[in-house]
Amino acid sequence: KEMTRGVVRTAARGTIPLKISQKVARKSAPSTGGVKKPHRYRPGTVALRESRRYQTSTELLIRKLPVQRLVREIAQHFKTDLRFQSAAIGALQEASEAYLVGLFEDTNVCAIHAKRVTIVPKDMQLARRIRGERA
């Protein structure tokens, strides 16, 4: 639409007076009836806030019980009826999470190097290969 001196020009109808076009616009847009929409953050705001939160925190991010079950399941393959101190499982979890965080950091660097913001499996494979974990 193009506006000049109180006239609205449209491609379909030519020119119509401004007052009529305002009335048409007012009639076609129904009011919401005073119902306020719930507040929503813009896309990415909450993600950035979560990133900052997890970067500053030191608590474990994986639940303790699933890790404990996994440790016991893996240990079964080596020797049956093994017993673990809770501190031992806690130390394994700390080390595992530290390893994973470092691996994801390197994976992210590989994705950025490839001019992407999304990590893909080949980024993680490259990160592990550079680290010398997998030939």
PDB file of C-alpha atoms in Angstrom:
ATOM      1  CA  LYS A   1       0.000   0.000   0.000  1.00  0.00           C
ATOM      2  CA  GLU A   2       1.153   3.525  -0.713  1.00  0.00           C
ATOM      3  CA  MET A   3      -0.194   6.567   1.152  1.00  0.00           C
ATOM      4  CA  THR A   4      -0.373  10.058  -0.350  1.00  0.00           C
ATOM      5  CA  ARG A   5      -2.492  13.006   0.920  1.00  0.00           C
ATOM      6  CA  GLY A   6      -5.325  11.178   2.665  1.00  0.00           C
ATOM      7  CA  VAL A   7      -5.702   8.512  -0.024  1.00  0.00           C
ATOM      8  CA  VAL A   8      -4.710   4.865   0.193  1.00  0.00           C
ATOM      9  CA  ARG A   9      -3.519   3.301  -3.052  1.00  0.00           C
ATOM     10  CA  THR A  10      -3.812  -0.449  -3.378  1.00  0.00           C
ATOM     11  CA  ALA A  11      -2.876  -2.592  -6.339  1.00  0.00           C
ATOM     12  CA  ALA A  12      -6.285  -4.291  -6.537  1.00  0.00           C
ATOM     13  CA  ARG A  13      -8.817  -1.442  -6.026  1.00  0.00           C
ATOM     14  CA  GLY A  14      -7.016   1.725  -7.049  1.00  0.00           C
ATOM     15  CA  THR A  15      -7.570   4.646  -4.645  1.00  0.00           C
ATOM     16  CA  ILE A  16      -9.974   4.855  -1.696  1.00  0.00           C
ATOM     17  CA  PRO A  17     -10.332   7.698   0.834  1.00  0.00           C
ATOM     18  CA  LEU A  18      -8.238   7.310   4.005  1.00  0.00           C
ATOM     19  CA  LYS A  19     -11.185   7.445   6.455  1.00  0.00           C
ATOM     20  CA  ILE A  20     -12.926   4.511   4.784  1.00  0.00           C
ATOM     21  CA  SER A  21      -9.727   2.440   4.726  1.00  0.00           C
ATOM     22  CA  GLN A  22      -9.240   3.070   8.462  1.00  0.00           C
ATOM     23  CA  LYS A  23     -12.807   1.932   9.185  1.00  0.00           C
ATOM     24  CA  VAL A  24     -12.293  -1.219   7.117  1.00  0.00           C
ATOM     25  CA  ALA A  25      -9.046  -1.949   8.955  1.00  0.00           C
ATOM     26  CA  ARG A  26     -10.727  -1.379  12.329  1.00  0.00           C
ATOM     27  CA  LYS A  27     -13.614  -3.723  11.497  1.00  0.00           C
ATOM     28  CA  SER A  28     -11.377  -6.494  10.176  1.00  0.00           C
ATOM     29  CA  ALA A  29      -9.120  -6.615  13.284  1.00  0.00           C
ATOM     30  CA  PRO A  30     -11.191  -7.989  16.190  1.00  0.00           C
ATOM     31  CA  SER A  31     -10.103  -6.967  19.674  1.00  0.00           C
ATOM     32  CA  THR A  32      -8.880  -9.643  22.105  1.00  0.00           C
ATOM     33  CA  GLY A  33     -11.472  -8.599  24.690  1.00  0.00           C
ATOM     34  CA  GLY A  34      -8.947  -7.424  27.250  1.00  0.00           C
ATOM     35  CA  VAL A  35      -7.419 -10.880  27.789  1.00  0.00           C
ATOM     36  CA  LYS A  36      -3.715 -10.484  28.509  1.00  0.00           C
ATOM     37  CA  LYS A  37      -1.424 -13.030  26.862  1.00  0.00           C
ATOM     38  CA  PRO A  38       1.060 -14.819  29.146  1.00  0.00           C
ATOM     39  CA  HIS A  39       4.603 -13.462  29.065  1.00  0.00           C
ATOM     40  CA  ARG A  40       6.985 -15.250  26.715  1.00  0.00           C
ATOM     41  CA  TYR A  41      10.718 -14.681  26.367  1.00  0.00           C
ATOM     42  CA  ARG A  42      12.183 -14.301  22.915  1.00  0.00           C
ATOM     43  CA  PRO A  43      13.691 -17.452  21.370  1.00  0.00           C
ATOM     44  CA  GLY A  44      17.169 -18.060  22.736  1.00  0.00           C
ATOM     45  CA  THR A  45      16.884 -15.907  25.867  1.00  0.00           C
ATOM     46  CA  VAL A  46      16.079 -18.790  28.194  1.00  0.00           C
ATOM     47  CA  ALA A  47      18.696 -20.997  26.509  1.00  0.00           C
ATOM     48  CA  LEU A  48      21.402 -18.389  27.138  1.00  0.00           C
ATOM     49  CA  ARG A  49      20.248 -17.981  30.737  1.00  0.00           C
ATOM     50  CA  GLU A  50      20.444 -21.753  31.262  1.00  0.00           C
ATOM     51  CA  SER A  51      23.935 -21.826  29.714  1.00  0.00           C
ATOM     52  CA  ARG A  52      25.120 -19.146  32.146  1.00  0.00           C
ATOM     53  CA  ARG A  53      23.498 -20.967  35.065  1.00  0.00           C
ATOM     54  CA  TYR A  54      25.176 -24.282  34.292  1.00  0.00           C
ATOM     55  CA  GLN A  55      28.547 -22.618  33.626  1.00  0.00           C
ATOM     56  CA  THR A  56      28.562 -21.001  37.064  1.00  0.00           C
ATOM     57  CA  SER A  57      27.212 -23.989  39.008  1.00  0.00           C
ATOM     58  CA  THR A  58      29.257 -26.947  40.234  1.00  0.00           C
ATOM     59  CA  GLU A  59      26.514 -29.446  41.081  1.00  0.00           C
ATOM     60  CA  LEU A  60      26.246 -32.760  39.261  1.00  0.00           C
ATOM     61  CA  LEU A  61      23.906 -32.696  36.263  1.00  0.00           C
ATOM     62  CA  ILE A  62      23.148 -36.414  35.917  1.00  0.00           C
ATOM     63  CA  ARG A  63      20.984 -38.086  38.566  1.00  0.00           C
ATOM     64  CA  LYS A  64      22.898 -40.271  41.020  1.00  0.00           C
ATOM     65  CA  LEU A  65      20.771 -43.421  40.893  1.00  0.00           C
ATOM     66  CA  PRO A  66      20.968 -44.035  37.108  1.00  0.00           C
ATOM     67  CA  VAL A  67      24.758 -43.543  37.278  1.00  0.00           C
ATOM     68  CA  GLN A  68      24.971 -46.001  40.167  1.00  0.00           C
ATOM     69  CA  ARG A  69      22.979 -48.610  38.214  1.00  0.00           C
ATOM     70  CA  LEU A  70      25.206 -48.119  35.161  1.00  0.00           C
ATOM     71  CA  VAL A  71      28.405 -48.480  37.219  1.00  0.00           C
ATOM     72  CA  ARG A  72      27.122 -51.678  38.819  1.00  0.00           C
ATOM     73  CA  GLU A  73      26.013 -53.073  35.440  1.00  0.00           C
ATOM     74  CA  ILE A  74      29.421 -52.410  33.858  1.00  0.00           C
ATOM     75  CA  ALA A  75      31.219 -53.833  36.903  1.00  0.00           C
ATOM     76  CA  GLN A  76      29.187 -57.060  36.567  1.00  0.00           C
ATOM     77  CA  HIS A  77      31.054 -57.815  33.308  1.00  0.00           C
ATOM     78  CA  PHE A  78      34.389 -57.854  35.149  1.00  0.00           C
ATOM     79  CA  LYS A  79      33.523 -59.494  38.469  1.00  0.00           C
ATOM     80  CA  THR A  80      30.260 -60.508  40.074  1.00  0.00           C
ATOM     81  CA  ASP A  81      29.244 -59.486  43.599  1.00  0.00           C
ATOM     82  CA  LEU A  82      31.374 -56.338  43.672  1.00  0.00           C
ATOM     83  CA  ARG A  83      30.542 -53.797  46.359  1.00  0.00           C
ATOM     84  CA  PHE A  84      31.051 -50.037  46.066  1.00  0.00           C
ATOM     85  CA  GLN A  85      31.457 -47.298  48.605  1.00  0.00           C
ATOM     86  CA  SER A  86      29.141 -44.382  47.906  1.00  0.00           C
ATOM     87  CA  ALA A  87      32.201 -42.111  47.679  1.00  0.00           C
ATOM     88  CA  ALA A  88      33.643 -44.337  44.932  1.00  0.00           C
ATOM     89  CA  ILE A  89      30.513 -44.032  42.803  1.00  0.00           C
ATOM     90  CA  GLY A  90      30.473 -40.289  43.500  1.00  0.00           C
ATOM     91  CA  ALA A  91      34.087 -39.993  42.322  1.00  0.00           C
ATOM     92  CA  LEU A  92      33.276 -41.959  39.155  1.00  0.00           C
ATOM     93  CA  GLN A  93      30.338 -39.665  38.466  1.00  0.00           C
ATOM     94  CA  GLU A  94      32.423 -36.510  39.012  1.00  0.00           C
ATOM     95  CA  ALA A  95      35.103 -37.789  36.641  1.00  0.00           C
ATOM     96  CA  SER A  96      32.542 -38.907  34.040  1.00  0.00           C
ATOM     97  CA  GLU A  97      30.730 -35.572  34.023  1.00  0.00           C
ATOM     98  CA  ALA A  98      34.014 -33.644  33.826  1.00  0.00           C
ATOM     99  CA  TYR A  99      35.060 -35.780  30.847  1.00  0.00           C
ATOM    100  CA  LEU A 100      31.710 -35.274  29.083  1.00  0.00           C
ATOM    101  CA  VAL A 101      31.720 -31.499  29.648  1.00  0.00           C
ATOM    102  CA  GLY A 102      35.233 -31.262  28.193  1.00  0.00           C
ATOM    103  CA  LEU A 103      34.273 -33.435  25.233  1.00  0.00           C
ATOM    104  CA  PHE A 104      31.215 -31.288  24.500  1.00  0.00           C
ATOM    105  CA  GLU A 105      33.360 -28.143  24.695  1.00  0.00           C
ATOM    106  CA  ASP A 106      35.781 -29.582  22.120  1.00  0.00           C
ATOM    107  CA  THR A 107      32.848 -30.782  20.011  1.00  0.00           C
ATOM    108  CA  ASN A 108      31.388 -27.271  20.019  1.00  0.00           C
ATOM    109  CA  VAL A 109      34.742 -25.841  18.883  1.00  0.00           C
ATOM    110  CA  CYS A 110      34.744 -28.333  15.980  1.00  0.00           C
ATOM    111  CA  ALA A 111      31.206 -27.280  14.994  1.00  0.00           C
ATOM    112  CA  ILE A 112      32.147 -23.584  15.119  1.00  0.00           C
ATOM    113  CA  HIS A 113      35.227 -24.329  12.994  1.00  0.00           C
ATOM    114  CA  ALA A 114      32.902 -25.859  10.384  1.00  0.00           C
ATOM    115  CA  LYS A 115      30.855 -22.592  10.467  1.00  0.00           C
ATOM    116  CA  ARG A 116      27.928 -24.258  12.236  1.00  0.00           C
ATOM    117  CA  VAL A 117      26.264 -23.616  15.576  1.00  0.00           C
ATOM    118  CA  THR A 118      24.719 -27.082  15.872  1.00  0.00           C
ATOM    119  CA  ILE A 119      26.908 -29.996  16.911  1.00  0.00           C
ATOM    120  CA  VAL A 120      26.643 -33.209  14.886  1.00  0.00           C
ATOM    121  CA  PRO A 121      28.134 -36.664  15.542  1.00  0.00           C
ATOM    122  CA  LYS A 122      31.074 -36.063  13.196  1.00  0.00           C
ATOM    123  CA  ASP A 123      32.123 -33.105  15.383  1.00  0.00           C
ATOM    124  CA  MET A 124      32.361 -35.389  18.402  1.00  0.00           C
ATOM    125  CA  GLN A 125      34.236 -38.011  16.382  1.00  0.00           C
ATOM    126  CA  LEU A 126      36.713 -35.356  15.233  1.00  0.00           C
ATOM    127  CA  ALA A 127      37.157 -34.031  18.771  1.00  0.00           C
ATOM    128  CA  ARG A 128      37.921 -37.535  20.052  1.00  0.00           C
ATOM    129  CA  ARG A 129      40.305 -38.177  17.175  1.00  0.00           C
ATOM    130  CA  ILE A 130      42.201 -34.937  17.820  1.00  0.00           C
ATOM    131  CA  ARG A 131      42.429 -35.844  21.512  1.00  0.00           C
ATOM    132  CA  GLY A 132      43.931 -39.200  20.523  1.00  0.00           C
ATOM    133  CA  GLU A 133      41.138 -41.269  22.043  1.00  0.00           C
ATOM    134  CA  ARG A 134      40.143 -42.972  18.811  1.00  0.00           C
ATOM    135  CA  ALA A 135      42.392 -43.518  15.798  1.00  0.00           C
TER     136      ALA A 135
END
